[in-house]
Amino acid sequence: MVPPPLATTLIDAAPIDYLIVALYFAVVLGIGVVARRQVSDSVDFFLSGRSLPAWVTGLAFVSANLGAVEIMGMSANGAQFGLPAVHYFWIGAIPAMLFLGVVMMPFYYGSKVRSVPEFMRRRFGTGAHLVNALSFALAQLLIAGVNLYLLGSIVHALLGWPLWVALIVAAVIVLSYITLGGLSAAIYNEVLQFFVIVAALLPLTLLGLHRVGGWNGLQDKITAAANANPGTIAPAADQLNSWPGTALTGFSSDFLSVVGIVFGLGFVLSFGYWTTNFVEVQRAMATDSISSARKTPIIGAFPKILVPFITILPGMIAAVYVTEIADLKAGQSVPGGASGDGVTYNDALIYLMRDLLPNGLLGLAITGLLAAFMAGMAANISAFNTVLSYDLWQQYVVKDRADDYYLKVGRLATVAATVIAIFTATLAANFSNIMNYLQTLFGFFNAPLFATFILGMFWKRMTATAGWVGLSAGTLSAVLVAFLSEDAFGSLSTGLIPVSGQGASFVAAGAAFVVDIVLSVVVSLVTKPKPAEELRGLVYSETAREDLVDPAEAGYPWYRRTMPLAGIALVVVVALNFAF
C-alpha cells in the first residue's frame, strides 16, 4: 500500500527517518530468527529454558513495562496533571518491585511453577486457579490492545495509513518474532528496545528543557498557563509538587488524596501489579538461578526510578510548548491528533517530537516509540500464550499430551491473541488519557489477586474455597465501583460515587482489596485448610529459609547481592520523594 503525500501526515518524516525505522524492524525480526534455533521444547519457548542472566532479565523486566503505560500514558499524565504523575513510579512501582525481589520471587522460582496462575493452583486448588487464569488471559488481551492501538497510531501518524491498516501491519511484526522465538525473542528484543527507547526519549527532555528555559522556565510557563485558565487548569502548585497530588487523584481533600495515593496506588494497585502480574514475573522466572530471579526486579528498579525524566517531564513540556496540547489543556476542542478524531493528551509526545526534533533524530524517536509499544504488546502476548497453554488448555481441555503438542498450542495462541488484540485496540480509542483505562483494568484484575496472594502466602489457615470466593468477589466489587463512579466506563458510568479519572481506579482497587480480604478471612474460618505439610514452598511460615535463598550469594561482592541493591534503590526513591 502506497502512503499518501507526507503533507497529510501528522509527522513530516524524511527518507532517513523511514530508513532508521526499517533497519530496526529488520533487526527485530532477525532476533526472532536467531532465537528460534534455541527453541527445542515448551520450557525454551515459554520460559527461555530458565537460562538467562539477571542483567538481561532485569532490563527486560523494566522494558516489558515500557509500553503504552510508560510512554504515551505517562507523558499524557505529565501533560494533564504535571509532577504528581511521578507517584506511578516512586510510590506506585519501586517499593513493590523491591518486595517482589526480596520476598516473593523465592516462592515463584523455588516452586518451579511455569506461571503465576499455576502457583495459585498449588496453593488454592483449581477454583482460584481457573478464576485467576481466565481473568489474567482477558486482561492481557485488553492491555495488548492498548499497546497495539498506540503502535498503530504511530504508524498512522508517520505514513498516513488508515488506523485499521496500521493496526494490522504493526500486529504482524510483533506476531512474527514471538511466534519464531518465543520468550527468548521477546526478552532479547526487550533489552534492545530499552536502549532504543532511552536514546529516543532523552533528546526530547534535553531539547524541550532548553526551548522552555530550563526547569525554572518550565515552572514559569506552567504557572502562567494555570493563572490564565483558572477554571480549566489545576493550580500551578498542584502541578509542580508531587504531594499531595490532588491534580492526579481528583480529590478535594489533601489528606484523602495522600491516602488514595499511598493505599490505593502505592499499596493495592502497585503491589497487585508488580508482585502478581505474570507479564513481569515471567521475566524473572526465565533466569538461571534463584539469586538472579530475586535480583531481576531490583536491577530493573534502578532504570525505573529515572523513567519519569524521559516520560512525564516531556509531557509537562508539551503542555506549555506544543500549541495543540496547550489549547487542549485550556479546555478547547482541537482537531487532528494521531487518531484523526481530535487531539488528546495521548498525543503529547508525538506533537513534541514534531516540534522539536530534526530529521534523523525524528526517525530515532519514532523507532523508540515503536520499540516501546512492541515491547509492551510482546510481553502481554508471551504471557498470554503461556497461561492459555499451561493453565487452561493443558489443565482443563487436553491433558497428558506430548510436549511438542503444547508448544504448537502456544504458537497458535500467539496468533489468536494478536488477532483479538486488533479488535480490543479499538476500545482504547475511547479514552483521551490511556492511563484512565489501564488503571481501571488493573483495579479489576490485579488488586483482588494481590489480596488473595498476600493473605494466602502469609496465613496458612486460608483455605482453597476462600481463594476463589475472595478473588471473584473482589473483582466484581471493583467493576461495581467503576460503574458507580463518574467516568470509568464513559456513558455507562452512573456517577453515584463522585470520583472521576484515576482517583476512581484507586477507589475501585481499594474496594476490591478490602472485599477480598474480608471475605477470604470469613470463609477461611468456616472451611477446612490444607494440611501444613502440603504448604511448604507456598506459605512463608511453612518454608525453610534455605529454600528461599541461593547459598552461593553470600560469597558475591555487595553489588551482586540482593539485599544491598534493594537497600540502595529504596534510599534513592525516598530521597526523590522528599526532593520533589
mmCIF file of N, CA and C in Angstrom, residues 447-509:
data_model
loop_
_atom_site.group_PDB
_atom_site.id
_atom_site.type_symbol
_atom_site.label_atom_id
_atom_site.label_comp_id
_atom_site.label_asym_id
_atom_site.label_seq_id
_atom_site.Cartn_x
_atom_site.Cartn_y
_atom_site.Cartn_z
ATOM 1 N N ALA A 447 -5.674 -5.934 41.690
ATOM 2 C CA ALA A 447 -5.895 -5.618 43.108
ATOM 3 C C ALA A 447 -6.462 -6.812 43.882
ATOM 4 N N PRO A 448 -7.530 -7.465 43.419
ATOM 5 C CA PRO A 448 -8.037 -8.619 44.177
ATOM 6 C C PRO A 448 -7.060 -9.794 44.174
ATOM 7 N N LEU A 449 -6.318 -9.956 43.090
ATOM 8 C CA LEU A 449 -5.346 -11.044 43.034
ATOM 9 C C LEU A 449 -4.257 -10.850 44.089
ATOM 10 N N PHE A 450 -3.813 -9.611 44.268
ATOM 11 C CA PHE A 450 -2.797 -9.340 45.279
ATOM 12 C C PHE A 450 -3.328 -9.645 46.678
ATOM 13 N N ALA A 451 -4.575 -9.287 46.941
ATOM 14 C CA ALA A 451 -5.158 -9.573 48.252
ATOM 15 C C ALA A 451 -5.152 -11.070 48.531
ATOM 16 N N THR A 452 -5.552 -11.857 47.547
ATOM 17 C CA THR A 452 -5.568 -13.315 47.716
ATOM 18 C C THR A 452 -4.162 -13.858 47.918
ATOM 19 N N PHE A 453 -3.218 -13.366 47.109
ATOM 20 C CA PHE A 453 -1.837 -13.833 47.199
ATOM 21 C C PHE A 453 -1.223 -13.524 48.555
ATOM 22 N N ILE A 454 -1.337 -12.271 48.975
ATOM 23 C CA ILE A 454 -0.620 -11.844 50.171
ATOM 24 C C ILE A 454 -1.183 -12.521 51.413
ATOM 25 N N LEU A 455 -2.509 -12.700 51.449
ATOM 26 C CA LEU A 455 -3.115 -13.379 52.596
ATOM 27 C C LEU A 455 -2.756 -14.862 52.586
ATOM 28 N N GLY A 456 -2.826 -15.479 51.409
ATOM 29 C CA GLY A 456 -2.521 -16.901 51.306
ATOM 30 C C GLY A 456 -1.060 -17.222 51.529
ATOM 31 N N MET A 457 -0.164 -16.283 51.224
ATOM 32 C CA MET A 457 1.260 -16.542 51.389
ATOM 33 C C MET A 457 1.705 -16.411 52.842
ATOM 34 N N PHE A 458 0.994 -15.578 53.627
ATOM 35 C CA PHE A 458 1.432 -15.327 54.997
ATOM 36 C C PHE A 458 0.458 -15.869 56.062
ATOM 37 N N TRP A 459 -0.667 -16.472 55.636
ATOM 38 C CA TRP A 459 -1.629 -17.035 56.591
ATOM 39 C C TRP A 459 -1.958 -18.448 56.145
ATOM 40 N N LYS A 460 -1.395 -19.421 56.843
ATOM 41 C CA LYS A 460 -1.561 -20.799 56.411
ATOM 42 C C LYS A 460 -2.992 -21.310 56.608
ATOM 43 N N ARG A 461 -3.792 -20.593 57.410
ATOM 44 C CA ARG A 461 -5.174 -21.018 57.674
ATOM 45 C C ARG A 461 -6.102 -20.736 56.490
ATOM 46 N N MET A 462 -5.676 -19.889 55.545
ATOM 47 C CA MET A 462 -6.544 -19.559 54.409
ATOM 48 C C MET A 462 -6.802 -20.802 53.565
ATOM 49 N N THR A 463 -8.060 -20.980 53.175
ATOM 50 C CA THR A 463 -8.475 -22.214 52.506
ATOM 51 C C THR A 463 -8.662 -22.034 51.000
ATOM 52 N N ALA A 464 -8.782 -23.170 50.311
ATOM 53 C CA ALA A 464 -8.994 -23.145 48.864
ATOM 54 C C ALA A 464 -10.308 -22.460 48.500
ATOM 55 N N THR A 465 -11.354 -22.724 49.249
ATOM 56 C CA THR A 465 -12.647 -22.080 48.980
ATOM 57 C C THR A 465 -12.540 -20.565 49.125
ATOM 58 N N ALA A 466 -11.843 -20.126 50.175
ATOM 59 C CA ALA A 466 -11.667 -18.688 50.374
ATOM 60 C C ALA A 466 -10.904 -18.066 49.215
ATOM 61 N N GLY A 467 -9.983 -18.830 48.610
ATOM 62 C CA GLY A 467 -9.202 -18.306 47.498
ATOM 63 C C GLY A 467 -10.067 -17.876 46.328
ATOM 64 N N TRP A 468 -10.949 -18.780 45.869
ATOM 65 C CA TRP A 468 -11.739 -18.408 44.686
ATOM 66 C C TRP A 468 -12.912 -17.494 45.034
ATOM 67 N N VAL A 469 -13.484 -17.620 46.231
ATOM 68 C CA VAL A 469 -14.580 -16.734 46.630
ATOM 69 C C VAL A 469 -14.073 -15.291 46.770
ATOM 70 N N GLY A 470 -12.952 -15.108 47.480
ATOM 71 C CA GLY A 470 -12.407 -13.758 47.663
ATOM 72 C C GLY A 470 -11.992 -13.124 46.359
ATOM 73 N N LEU A 471 -11.340 -13.909 45.512
ATOM 74 C CA LEU A 471 -10.867 -13.384 44.225
ATOM 75 C C LEU A 471 -12.042 -12.963 43.337
ATOM 76 N N SER A 472 -13.063 -13.783 43.263
ATOM 77 C CA SER A 472 -14.226 -13.460 42.423
ATOM 78 C C SER A 472 -14.969 -12.239 42.957
ATOM 79 N N ALA A 473 -15.206 -12.220 44.277
ATOM 80 C CA ALA A 473 -15.943 -11.102 44.873
ATOM 81 C C ALA A 473 -15.160 -9.801 44.774
ATOM 82 N N GLY A 474 -13.844 -9.865 44.962
ATOM 83 C CA GLY A 474 -13.028 -8.663 44.842
ATOM 84 C C GLY A 474 -13.080 -8.074 43.445
ATOM 85 N N THR A 475 -12.992 -8.936 42.439
ATOM 86 C CA THR A 475 -13.064 -8.468 41.050
ATOM 87 C C THR A 475 -14.415 -7.820 40.761
ATOM 88 N N LEU A 476 -15.486 -8.464 41.176
ATOM 89 C CA LEU A 476 -16.836 -7.929 40.931
ATOM 90 C C LEU A 476 -17.043 -6.600 41.660
ATOM 91 N N SER A 477 -16.487 -6.464 42.854
ATOM 92 C CA SER A 477 -16.645 -5.207 43.597
ATOM 93 C C SER A 477 -15.918 -4.064 42.893
ATOM 94 N N ALA A 478 -14.754 -4.352 42.305
ATOM 95 C CA ALA A 478 -14.030 -3.314 41.567
ATOM 96 C C ALA A 478 -14.823 -2.862 40.344
ATOM 97 N N VAL A 479 -15.428 -3.826 39.645
ATOM 98 C CA VAL A 479 -16.255 -3.490 38.478
ATOM 99 C C VAL A 479 -17.447 -2.642 38.910
ATOM 100 N N LEU A 480 -18.076 -2.994 40.014
ATOM 101 C CA LEU A 480 -19.231 -2.246 40.508
ATOM 102 C C LEU A 480 -18.858 -0.808 40.856
ATOM 103 N N VAL A 481 -17.765 -0.627 41.580
ATOM 104 C CA VAL A 481 -17.337 0.728 41.951
ATOM 105 C C VAL A 481 -17.029 1.555 40.707
ATOM 106 N N ALA A 482 -16.417 0.924 39.715
ATOM 107 C CA ALA A 482 -16.112 1.648 38.478
ATOM 108 C C ALA A 482 -17.385 2.118 37.781
ATOM 109 N N PHE A 483 -18.411 1.261 37.753
ATOM 110 C CA PHE A 483 -19.684 1.657 37.145
ATOM 111 C C PHE A 483 -20.361 2.783 37.933
ATOM 112 N N LEU A 484 -20.165 2.789 39.245
ATOM 113 C CA LEU A 484 -20.797 3.806 40.081
ATOM 114 C C LEU A 484 -20.038 5.125 40.094
ATOM 115 N N SER A 485 -18.809 5.149 39.572
ATOM 116 C CA SER A 485 -18.035 6.399 39.530
ATOM 117 C C SER A 485 -18.483 7.241 38.340
ATOM 118 N N GLU A 486 -17.788 8.347 38.127
ATOM 119 C CA GLU A 486 -18.298 9.322 37.155
ATOM 120 C C GLU A 486 -17.972 9.000 35.702
ATOM 121 N N ASP A 487 -16.764 8.454 35.429
ATOM 122 C CA ASP A 487 -16.422 8.314 34.018
ATOM 123 C C ASP A 487 -15.561 7.099 33.692
ATOM 124 N N ALA A 488 -15.455 6.132 34.604
ATOM 125 C CA ALA A 488 -14.585 4.980 34.338
ATOM 126 C C ALA A 488 -15.057 4.185 33.118
ATOM 127 N N PHE A 489 -16.385 4.170 32.872
ATOM 128 C CA PHE A 489 -16.932 3.465 31.716
ATOM 129 C C PHE A 489 -17.648 4.416 30.758
ATOM 130 N N GLY A 490 -17.200 5.653 30.728
ATOM 131 C CA GLY A 490 -17.803 6.612 29.815
ATOM 132 C C GLY A 490 -19.280 6.815 30.097
ATOM 133 N N SER A 491 -20.109 6.680 29.071
ATOM 134 C CA SER A 491 -21.541 6.950 29.207
ATOM 135 C C SER A 491 -22.247 5.907 30.064
ATOM 136 N N LEU A 492 -21.623 4.736 30.283
ATOM 137 C CA LEU A 492 -22.243 3.685 31.090
ATOM 138 C C LEU A 492 -22.101 3.944 32.591
ATOM 139 N N SER A 493 -21.182 4.820 32.989
ATOM 140 C CA SER A 493 -20.984 5.101 34.406
ATOM 141 C C SER A 493 -22.149 5.924 34.949
ATOM 142 N N THR A 494 -22.534 5.642 36.203
ATOM 143 C CA THR A 494 -23.709 6.291 36.782
ATOM 144 C C THR A 494 -23.396 7.586 37.509
ATOM 145 N N GLY A 495 -22.172 7.724 38.015
ATOM 146 C CA GLY A 495 -21.809 8.947 38.729
ATOM 147 C C GLY A 495 -22.311 8.994 40.156
ATOM 148 N N LEU A 496 -22.793 7.873 40.698
ATOM 149 C CA LEU A 496 -23.279 7.873 42.075
ATOM 150 C C LEU A 496 -22.146 8.081 43.077
ATOM 151 N N ILE A 497 -20.944 7.641 42.713
ATOM 152 C CA ILE A 497 -19.756 7.928 43.519
ATOM 153 C C ILE A 497 -19.050 9.112 42.864
ATOM 154 N N PRO A 498 -18.971 10.265 43.533
ATOM 155 C CA PRO A 498 -18.465 11.491 42.875
ATOM 156 C C PRO A 498 -16.945 11.529 42.752
ATOM 157 N N VAL A 499 -16.385 10.530 42.089
ATOM 158 C CA VAL A 499 -14.945 10.466 41.846
ATOM 159 C C VAL A 499 -14.741 10.116 40.390
ATOM 160 N N SER A 500 -13.781 10.785 39.742
ATOM 161 C CA SER A 500 -13.557 10.541 38.321
ATOM 162 C C SER A 500 -12.078 10.295 38.072
ATOM 163 N N GLY A 501 -11.760 9.986 36.794
ATOM 164 C CA GLY A 501 -10.370 9.838 36.387
ATOM 165 C C GLY A 501 -9.668 8.715 37.133
ATOM 166 N N GLN A 502 -8.377 8.937 37.418
ATOM 167 C CA GLN A 502 -7.589 7.897 38.046
ATOM 168 C C GLN A 502 -7.898 7.750 39.530
ATOM 169 N N GLY A 503 -8.487 8.769 40.128
ATOM 170 C CA GLY A 503 -8.948 8.629 41.504
ATOM 171 C C GLY A 503 -9.989 7.533 41.628
ATOM 172 N N ALA A 504 -10.843 7.385 40.597
ATOM 173 C CA ALA A 504 -11.866 6.339 40.607
ATOM 174 C C ALA A 504 -11.233 4.953 40.596
ATOM 175 N N SER A 505 -10.133 4.795 39.858
ATOM 176 C CA SER A 505 -9.467 3.494 39.824
ATOM 177 C C SER A 505 -8.824 3.178 41.170
ATOM 178 N N PHE A 506 -8.341 4.215 41.883
ATOM 179 C CA PHE A 506 -7.772 3.983 43.217
ATOM 180 C C PHE A 506 -8.860 3.476 44.173
ATOM 181 N N VAL A 507 -10.043 4.100 44.103
ATOM 182 C CA VAL A 507 -11.153 3.690 44.970
ATOM 183 C C VAL A 507 -11.602 2.270 44.619
ATOM 184 N N ALA A 508 -11.717 1.967 43.333
ATOM 185 C CA ALA A 508 -12.138 0.626 42.908
ATOM 186 C C ALA A 508 -11.141 -0.425 43.372
ATOM 187 N N ALA A 509 -9.837 -0.131 43.234
ATOM 188 C CA ALA A 509 -8.808 -1.079 43.665
ATOM 189 C C ALA A 509 -8.859 -1.288 45.173
#
